[in-house]
Short mmCIF file of C-alpha atoms in Angstrom, two decimals:
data_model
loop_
_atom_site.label_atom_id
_atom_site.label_comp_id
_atom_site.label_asym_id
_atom_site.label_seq_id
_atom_site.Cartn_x
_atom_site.Cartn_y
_atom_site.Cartn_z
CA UNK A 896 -45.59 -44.03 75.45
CA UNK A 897 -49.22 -44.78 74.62
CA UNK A 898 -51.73 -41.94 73.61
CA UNK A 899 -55.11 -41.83 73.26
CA UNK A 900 -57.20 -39.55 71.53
CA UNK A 901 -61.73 -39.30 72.42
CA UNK A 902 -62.57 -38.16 68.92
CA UNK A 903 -66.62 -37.26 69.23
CA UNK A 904 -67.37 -37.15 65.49
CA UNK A 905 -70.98 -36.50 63.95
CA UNK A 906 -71.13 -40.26 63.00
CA UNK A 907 -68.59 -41.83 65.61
CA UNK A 908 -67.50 -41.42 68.51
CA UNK A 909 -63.87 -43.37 68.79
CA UNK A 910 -61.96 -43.72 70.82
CA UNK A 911 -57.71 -44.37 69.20
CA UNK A 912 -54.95 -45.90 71.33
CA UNK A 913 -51.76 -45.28 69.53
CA UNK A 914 -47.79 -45.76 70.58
CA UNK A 915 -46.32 -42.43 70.22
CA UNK A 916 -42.78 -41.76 70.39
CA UNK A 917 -41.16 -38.69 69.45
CA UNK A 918 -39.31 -38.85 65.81
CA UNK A 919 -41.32 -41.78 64.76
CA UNK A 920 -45.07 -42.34 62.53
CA UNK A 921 -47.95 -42.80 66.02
CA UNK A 922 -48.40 -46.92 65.14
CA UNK A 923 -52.49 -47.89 65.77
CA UNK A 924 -52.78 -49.89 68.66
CA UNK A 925 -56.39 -50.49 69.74
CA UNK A 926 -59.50 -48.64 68.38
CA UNK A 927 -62.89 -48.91 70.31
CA UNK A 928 -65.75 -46.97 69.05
CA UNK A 929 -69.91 -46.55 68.27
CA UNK A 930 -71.75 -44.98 65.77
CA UNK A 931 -73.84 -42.48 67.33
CA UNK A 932 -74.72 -40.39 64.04
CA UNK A 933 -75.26 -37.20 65.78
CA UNK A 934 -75.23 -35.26 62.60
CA UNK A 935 -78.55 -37.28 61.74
CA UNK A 936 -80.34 -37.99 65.60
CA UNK A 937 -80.56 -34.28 66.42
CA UNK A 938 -83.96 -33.19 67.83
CA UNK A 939 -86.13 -30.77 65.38
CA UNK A 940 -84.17 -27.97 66.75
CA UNK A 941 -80.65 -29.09 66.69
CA UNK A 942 -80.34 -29.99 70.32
CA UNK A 943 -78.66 -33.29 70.95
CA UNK A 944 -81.58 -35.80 72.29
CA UNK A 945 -81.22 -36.63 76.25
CA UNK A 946 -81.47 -40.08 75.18
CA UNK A 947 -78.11 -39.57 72.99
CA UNK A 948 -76.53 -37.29 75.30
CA UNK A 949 -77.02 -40.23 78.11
CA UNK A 950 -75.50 -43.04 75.63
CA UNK A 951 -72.60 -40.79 74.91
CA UNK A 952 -71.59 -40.08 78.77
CA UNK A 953 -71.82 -43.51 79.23
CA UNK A 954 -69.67 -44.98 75.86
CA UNK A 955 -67.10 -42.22 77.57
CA UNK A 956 -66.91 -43.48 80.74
CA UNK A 957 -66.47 -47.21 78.91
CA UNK A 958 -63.28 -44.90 77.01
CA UNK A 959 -62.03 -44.38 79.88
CA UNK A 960 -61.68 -47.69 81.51
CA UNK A 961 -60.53 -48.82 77.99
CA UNK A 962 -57.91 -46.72 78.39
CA UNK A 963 -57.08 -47.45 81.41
CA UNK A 964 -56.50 -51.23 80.57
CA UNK A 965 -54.72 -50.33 77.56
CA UNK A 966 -51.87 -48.45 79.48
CA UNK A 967 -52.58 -44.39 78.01
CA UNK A 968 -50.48 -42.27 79.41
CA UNK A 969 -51.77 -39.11 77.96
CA UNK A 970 -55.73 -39.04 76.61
CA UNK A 971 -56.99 -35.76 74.84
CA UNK A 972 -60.77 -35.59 74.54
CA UNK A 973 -62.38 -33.82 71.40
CA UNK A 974 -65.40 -32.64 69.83
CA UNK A 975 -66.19 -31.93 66.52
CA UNK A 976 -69.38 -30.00 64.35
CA UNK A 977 -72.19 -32.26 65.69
CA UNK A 978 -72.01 -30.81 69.33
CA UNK A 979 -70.35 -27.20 67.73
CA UNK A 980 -73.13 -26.29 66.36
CA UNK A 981 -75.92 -28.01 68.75
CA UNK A 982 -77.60 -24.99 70.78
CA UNK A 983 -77.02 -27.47 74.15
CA UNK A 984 -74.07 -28.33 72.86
CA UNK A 985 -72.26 -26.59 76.50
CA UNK A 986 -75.21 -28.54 78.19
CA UNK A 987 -73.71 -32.01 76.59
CA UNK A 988 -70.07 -30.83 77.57
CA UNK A 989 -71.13 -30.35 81.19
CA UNK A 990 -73.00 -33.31 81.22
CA UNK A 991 -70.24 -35.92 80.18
CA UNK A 992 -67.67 -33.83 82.56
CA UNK A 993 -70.10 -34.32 85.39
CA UNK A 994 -70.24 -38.06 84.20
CA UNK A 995 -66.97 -38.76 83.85
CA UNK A 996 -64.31 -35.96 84.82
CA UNK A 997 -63.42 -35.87 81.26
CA UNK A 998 -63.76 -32.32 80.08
CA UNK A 999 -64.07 -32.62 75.95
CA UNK A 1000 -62.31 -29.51 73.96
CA UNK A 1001 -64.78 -28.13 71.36
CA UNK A 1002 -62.37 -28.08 67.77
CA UNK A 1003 -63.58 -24.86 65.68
CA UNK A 1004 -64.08 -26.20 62.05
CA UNK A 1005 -60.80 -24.09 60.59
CA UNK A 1006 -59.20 -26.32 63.42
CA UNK A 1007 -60.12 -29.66 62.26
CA UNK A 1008 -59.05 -28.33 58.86
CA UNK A 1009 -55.75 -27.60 60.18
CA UNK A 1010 -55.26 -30.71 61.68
CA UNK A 1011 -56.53 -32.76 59.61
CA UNK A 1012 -53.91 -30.69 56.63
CA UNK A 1013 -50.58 -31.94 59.52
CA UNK A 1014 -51.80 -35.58 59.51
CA UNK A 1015 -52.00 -35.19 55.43
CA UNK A 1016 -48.64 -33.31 55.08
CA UNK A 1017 -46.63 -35.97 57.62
CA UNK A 1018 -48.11 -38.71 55.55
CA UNK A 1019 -47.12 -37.07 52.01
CA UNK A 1020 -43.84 -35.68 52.99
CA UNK A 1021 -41.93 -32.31 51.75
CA UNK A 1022 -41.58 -33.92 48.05
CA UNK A 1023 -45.68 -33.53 47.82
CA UNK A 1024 -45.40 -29.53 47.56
CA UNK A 1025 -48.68 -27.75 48.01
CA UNK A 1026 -50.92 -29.97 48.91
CA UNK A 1027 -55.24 -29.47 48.65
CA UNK A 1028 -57.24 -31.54 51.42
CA UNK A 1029 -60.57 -32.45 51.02
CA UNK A 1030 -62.26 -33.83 54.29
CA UNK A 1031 -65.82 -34.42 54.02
CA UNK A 1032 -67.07 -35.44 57.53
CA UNK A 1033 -70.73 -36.24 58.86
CA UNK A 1034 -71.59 -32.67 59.90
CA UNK A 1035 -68.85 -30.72 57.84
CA UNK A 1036 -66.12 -29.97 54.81
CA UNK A 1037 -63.11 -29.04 55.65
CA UNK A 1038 -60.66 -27.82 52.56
CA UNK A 1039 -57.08 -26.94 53.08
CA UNK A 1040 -54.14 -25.97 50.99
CA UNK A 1041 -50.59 -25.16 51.55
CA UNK A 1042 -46.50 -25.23 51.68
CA UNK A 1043 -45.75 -25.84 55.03
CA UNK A 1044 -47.03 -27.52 58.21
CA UNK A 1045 -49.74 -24.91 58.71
CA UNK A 1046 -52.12 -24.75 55.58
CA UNK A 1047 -52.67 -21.29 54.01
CA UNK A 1048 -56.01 -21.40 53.30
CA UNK A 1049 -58.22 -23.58 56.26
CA UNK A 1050 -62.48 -23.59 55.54
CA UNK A 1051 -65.12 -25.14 57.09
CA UNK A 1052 -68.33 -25.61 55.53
CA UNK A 1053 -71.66 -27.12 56.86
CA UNK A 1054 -71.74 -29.54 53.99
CA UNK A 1055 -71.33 -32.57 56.18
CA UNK A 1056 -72.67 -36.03 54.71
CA UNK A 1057 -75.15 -36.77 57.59
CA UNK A 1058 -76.02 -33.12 57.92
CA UNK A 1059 -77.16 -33.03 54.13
CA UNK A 1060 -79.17 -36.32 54.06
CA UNK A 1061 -80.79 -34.93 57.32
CA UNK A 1062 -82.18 -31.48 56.26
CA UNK A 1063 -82.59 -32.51 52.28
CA UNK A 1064 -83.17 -36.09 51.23
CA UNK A 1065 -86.39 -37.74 52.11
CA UNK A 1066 -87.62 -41.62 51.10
CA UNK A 1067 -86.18 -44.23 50.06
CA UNK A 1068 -84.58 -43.17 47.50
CA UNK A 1069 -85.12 -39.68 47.41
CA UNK A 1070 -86.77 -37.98 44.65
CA UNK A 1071 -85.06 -36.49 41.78
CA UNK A 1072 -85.99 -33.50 42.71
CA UNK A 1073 -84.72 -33.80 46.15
CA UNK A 1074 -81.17 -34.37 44.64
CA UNK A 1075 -81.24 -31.54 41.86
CA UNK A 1076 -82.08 -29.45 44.49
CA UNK A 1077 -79.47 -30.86 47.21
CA UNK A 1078 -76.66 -30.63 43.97
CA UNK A 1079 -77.73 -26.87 43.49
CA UNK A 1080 -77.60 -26.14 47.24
CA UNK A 1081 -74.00 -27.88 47.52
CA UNK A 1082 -72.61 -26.14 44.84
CA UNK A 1083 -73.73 -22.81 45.55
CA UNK A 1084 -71.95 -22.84 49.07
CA UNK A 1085 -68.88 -24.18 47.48
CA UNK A 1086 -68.39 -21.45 45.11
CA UNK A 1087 -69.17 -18.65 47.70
CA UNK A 1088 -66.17 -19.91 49.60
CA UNK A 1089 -63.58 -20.89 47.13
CA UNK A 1090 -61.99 -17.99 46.48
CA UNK A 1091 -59.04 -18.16 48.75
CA UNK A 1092 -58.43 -21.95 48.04
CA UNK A 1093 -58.57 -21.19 43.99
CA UNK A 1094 -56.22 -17.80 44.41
CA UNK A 1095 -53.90 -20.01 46.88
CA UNK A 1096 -51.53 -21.32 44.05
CA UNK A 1097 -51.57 -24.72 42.20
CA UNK A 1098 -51.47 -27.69 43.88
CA UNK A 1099 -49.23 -30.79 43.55
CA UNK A 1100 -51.10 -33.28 45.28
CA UNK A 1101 -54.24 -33.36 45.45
CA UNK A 1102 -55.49 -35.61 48.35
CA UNK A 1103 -59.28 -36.69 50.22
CA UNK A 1104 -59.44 -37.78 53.64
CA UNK A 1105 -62.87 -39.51 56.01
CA UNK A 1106 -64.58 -42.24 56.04
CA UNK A 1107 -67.14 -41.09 52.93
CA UNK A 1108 -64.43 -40.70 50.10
CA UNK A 1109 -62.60 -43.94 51.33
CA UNK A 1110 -66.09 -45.84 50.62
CA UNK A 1111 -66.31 -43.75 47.32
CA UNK A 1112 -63.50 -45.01 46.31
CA UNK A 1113 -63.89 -48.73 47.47
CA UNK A 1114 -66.56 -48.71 45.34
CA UNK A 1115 -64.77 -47.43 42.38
CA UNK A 1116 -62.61 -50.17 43.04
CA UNK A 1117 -59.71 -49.43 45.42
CA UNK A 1118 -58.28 -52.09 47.45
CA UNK A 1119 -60.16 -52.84 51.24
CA UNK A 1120 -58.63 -51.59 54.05
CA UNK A 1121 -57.66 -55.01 55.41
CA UNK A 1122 -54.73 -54.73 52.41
CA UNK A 1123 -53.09 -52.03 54.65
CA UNK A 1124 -52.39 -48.62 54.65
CA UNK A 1125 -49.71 -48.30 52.70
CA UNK A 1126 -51.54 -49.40 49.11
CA UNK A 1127 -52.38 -46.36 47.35
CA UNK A 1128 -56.37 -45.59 46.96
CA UNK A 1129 -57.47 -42.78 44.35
CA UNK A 1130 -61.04 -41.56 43.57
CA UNK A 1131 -61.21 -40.01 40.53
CA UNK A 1132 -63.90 -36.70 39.14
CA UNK A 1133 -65.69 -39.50 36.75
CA UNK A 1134 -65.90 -42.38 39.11
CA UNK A 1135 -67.52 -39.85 41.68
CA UNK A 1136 -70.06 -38.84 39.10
CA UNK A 1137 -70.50 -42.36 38.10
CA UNK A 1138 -71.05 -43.10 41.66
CA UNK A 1139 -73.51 -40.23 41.62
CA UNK A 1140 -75.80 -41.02 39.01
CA UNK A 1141 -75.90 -44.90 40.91
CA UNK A 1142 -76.84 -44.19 44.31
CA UNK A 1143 -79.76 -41.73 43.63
CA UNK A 1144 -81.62 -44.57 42.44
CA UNK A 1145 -80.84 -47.11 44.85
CA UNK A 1146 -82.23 -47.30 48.27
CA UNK A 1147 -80.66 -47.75 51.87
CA UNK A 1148 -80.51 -51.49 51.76
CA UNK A 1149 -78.96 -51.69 48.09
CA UNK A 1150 -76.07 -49.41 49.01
CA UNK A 1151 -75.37 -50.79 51.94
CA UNK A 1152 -74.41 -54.18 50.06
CA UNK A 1153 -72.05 -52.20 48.12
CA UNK A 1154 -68.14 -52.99 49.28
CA UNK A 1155 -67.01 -50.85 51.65
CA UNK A 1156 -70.51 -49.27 52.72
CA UNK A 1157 -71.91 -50.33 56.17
CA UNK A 1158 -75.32 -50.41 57.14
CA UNK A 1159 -74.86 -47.26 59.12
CA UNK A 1160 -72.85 -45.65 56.88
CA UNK A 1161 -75.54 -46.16 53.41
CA UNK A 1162 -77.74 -43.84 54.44
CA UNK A 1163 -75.52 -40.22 53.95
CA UNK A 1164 -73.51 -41.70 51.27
CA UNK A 1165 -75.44 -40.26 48.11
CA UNK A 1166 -75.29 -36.66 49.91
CA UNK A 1167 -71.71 -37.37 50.58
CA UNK A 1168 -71.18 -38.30 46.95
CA UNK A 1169 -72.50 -34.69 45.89
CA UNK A 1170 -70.14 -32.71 48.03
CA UNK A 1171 -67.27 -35.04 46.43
CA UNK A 1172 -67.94 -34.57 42.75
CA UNK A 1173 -69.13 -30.58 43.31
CA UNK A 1174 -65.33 -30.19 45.49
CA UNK A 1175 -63.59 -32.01 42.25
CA UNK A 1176 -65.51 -30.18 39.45
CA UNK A 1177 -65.30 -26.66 40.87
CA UNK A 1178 -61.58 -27.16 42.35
CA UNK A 1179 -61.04 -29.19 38.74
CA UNK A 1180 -59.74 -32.41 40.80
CA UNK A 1181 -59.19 -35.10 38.35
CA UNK A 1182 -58.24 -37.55 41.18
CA UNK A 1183 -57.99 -37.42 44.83
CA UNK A 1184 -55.61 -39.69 46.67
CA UNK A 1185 -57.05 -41.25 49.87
CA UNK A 1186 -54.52 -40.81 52.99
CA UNK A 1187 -55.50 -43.21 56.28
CA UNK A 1188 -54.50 -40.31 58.68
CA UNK A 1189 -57.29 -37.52 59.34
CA UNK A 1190 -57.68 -35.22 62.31
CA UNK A 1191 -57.18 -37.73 64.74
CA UNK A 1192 -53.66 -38.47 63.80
CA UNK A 1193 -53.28 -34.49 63.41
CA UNK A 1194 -54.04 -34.12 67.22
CA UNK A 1195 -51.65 -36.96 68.10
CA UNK A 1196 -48.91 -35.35 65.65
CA UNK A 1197 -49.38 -32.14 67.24
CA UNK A 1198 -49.40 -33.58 71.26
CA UNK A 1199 -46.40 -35.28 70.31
CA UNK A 1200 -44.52 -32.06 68.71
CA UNK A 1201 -45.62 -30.54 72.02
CA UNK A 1202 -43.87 -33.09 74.27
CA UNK A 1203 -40.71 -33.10 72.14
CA UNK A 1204 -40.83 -29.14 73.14
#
């Protein structure tokens, strides 16, 4: 059967057509999405704009008929930290329901976590052990670890890419002081909440999921995503500070020529560059291996487990 999953993000909203059958991997079969970067386009105080709220009901209602054409059987709507934490974020829910019928399910952040820790742990396999998940998004980090299907430890922090570059890093580049004091903000939230992850046990794997560490690490030299998902990707602790100490100097256009960076993308990469070296050097992550599945494929995994039941 086909399955599609409405994945609201705080960069994209995307929708994922997959065919799904129980006992075997969910095999892509049609992505359609837009960048709405609602992690960056909020309104002074955190509302979603009318003018975004608008182009969102109406990319949704294109979803649908996507769908439609593309022969889904079963299509789960869901909604991430961008509209979580927007004061009018019910407001945008009942807006796009009114718009479309489609009522979108609000994921708390230890949920993404969670999810996003299946997708990881069905890619990896048993053999992997305990497995750490970093998953730095546009509005959020999520860090898992565990033995099982169900990770231990499951945290959500408001360290997304986009959310950082929003409320920290002015011009083009930002100043050094900007980023000194972004570094010192990151890493002060971090250690508050690492406690459970470091007390957890130690990991075998340790792996990085989203859109930000894959670019990290195309630009440290891992193979482009048209070689497949099946090539192994890695970002290691020194290529992320390398990567560091590069993009603070270099403004929106420069980074955006880098490979793997899109236009859209350039602007919250330096902030999403801190939060990856501060998650390796206070975890002590010498490498992170980059998996293709995320919370998406965790909601999929999880919808089909339910249908096997």
């Amino acid at each position: 059967m086909r399955l599609g999953v409405i994945d609201v993000g705080s960069n994209t909203v995307n929708l994922l057509v997959v065919d799904a059958h129980v006992g075997a991997h969910p095999l892509p079969a049609f992505s359609h999405k837009i960048e709405l970067r609602l992690a960056e386009n909020l309104t002074p105080d955190g509302n979603v704009s009318p003018d975004t709220a608008a182009r969102l009901e109406g990319f949704v209602q294109e979803c649908l008929g996507v769908a439609e054409d593309q022969g889904v059987e079963d299509l789960m709507a869901f909604a991430t930290s961008a509209i979580r934490d927007a004061p009018n974020g019910d407001d945008v829910i009942a807006g796009v329901a009114e718009a479309t019928g489609l009522g979108l399910q609000v994921l708390e952040g230890t949920d993404e976590a969670r999810m996003t820790y299946l997708a990881v742990r069905r890619w990896f396999g048993w053999s992997s052990g305990r497995l750490l998940v970093v998953d730095i998004g546009g509005g959020s980090l999520e860090i898992s670890t565990g033995l099982d299907e169900e990770p231990d430890v499951a945290l959500s922090l408001p360290l997304g890419a986009g959310r950082l570059h929003r409320d920290h890093l002015r011009g083009d580049p930002p100043s050094a002081e900007q980023v000194a004091a972004l570094r010192k903000h990151i890493r002060a939230q971090l250690a508050r909440e690492l406690r459970p992850v470091l007390r957890s046990g130690r990991p075998n794997r340790h792996v990085g999921t989203s859109k930000t560490l894959r670019s990290l690490a195309r630009i440290a030299g891992a193979a482009p995503s048209d070689e497949g998902p099946f090539v192994p990707r890695a970002l290691s602790r020194t290529d992320a500070s390398d990567i560091v100490a590069r993009l603070r100097t270099m403004t929106v256009a420069e980074r955006s020529t880098l490979p793997g960076v899109s236009s859209t993308r350039a602007p919250q990469l330096l902030a999403g560059a801190l939060v990856a070296e501060a998650a390796m050097d206070l975890l002590s992550i010498e490498s992170l291996e980059i998996c293709p599945w995320a919370m998406r494929e965790g909601l999929i995994l999880r919808r089909l487990d339910h249908l096997e039941g």
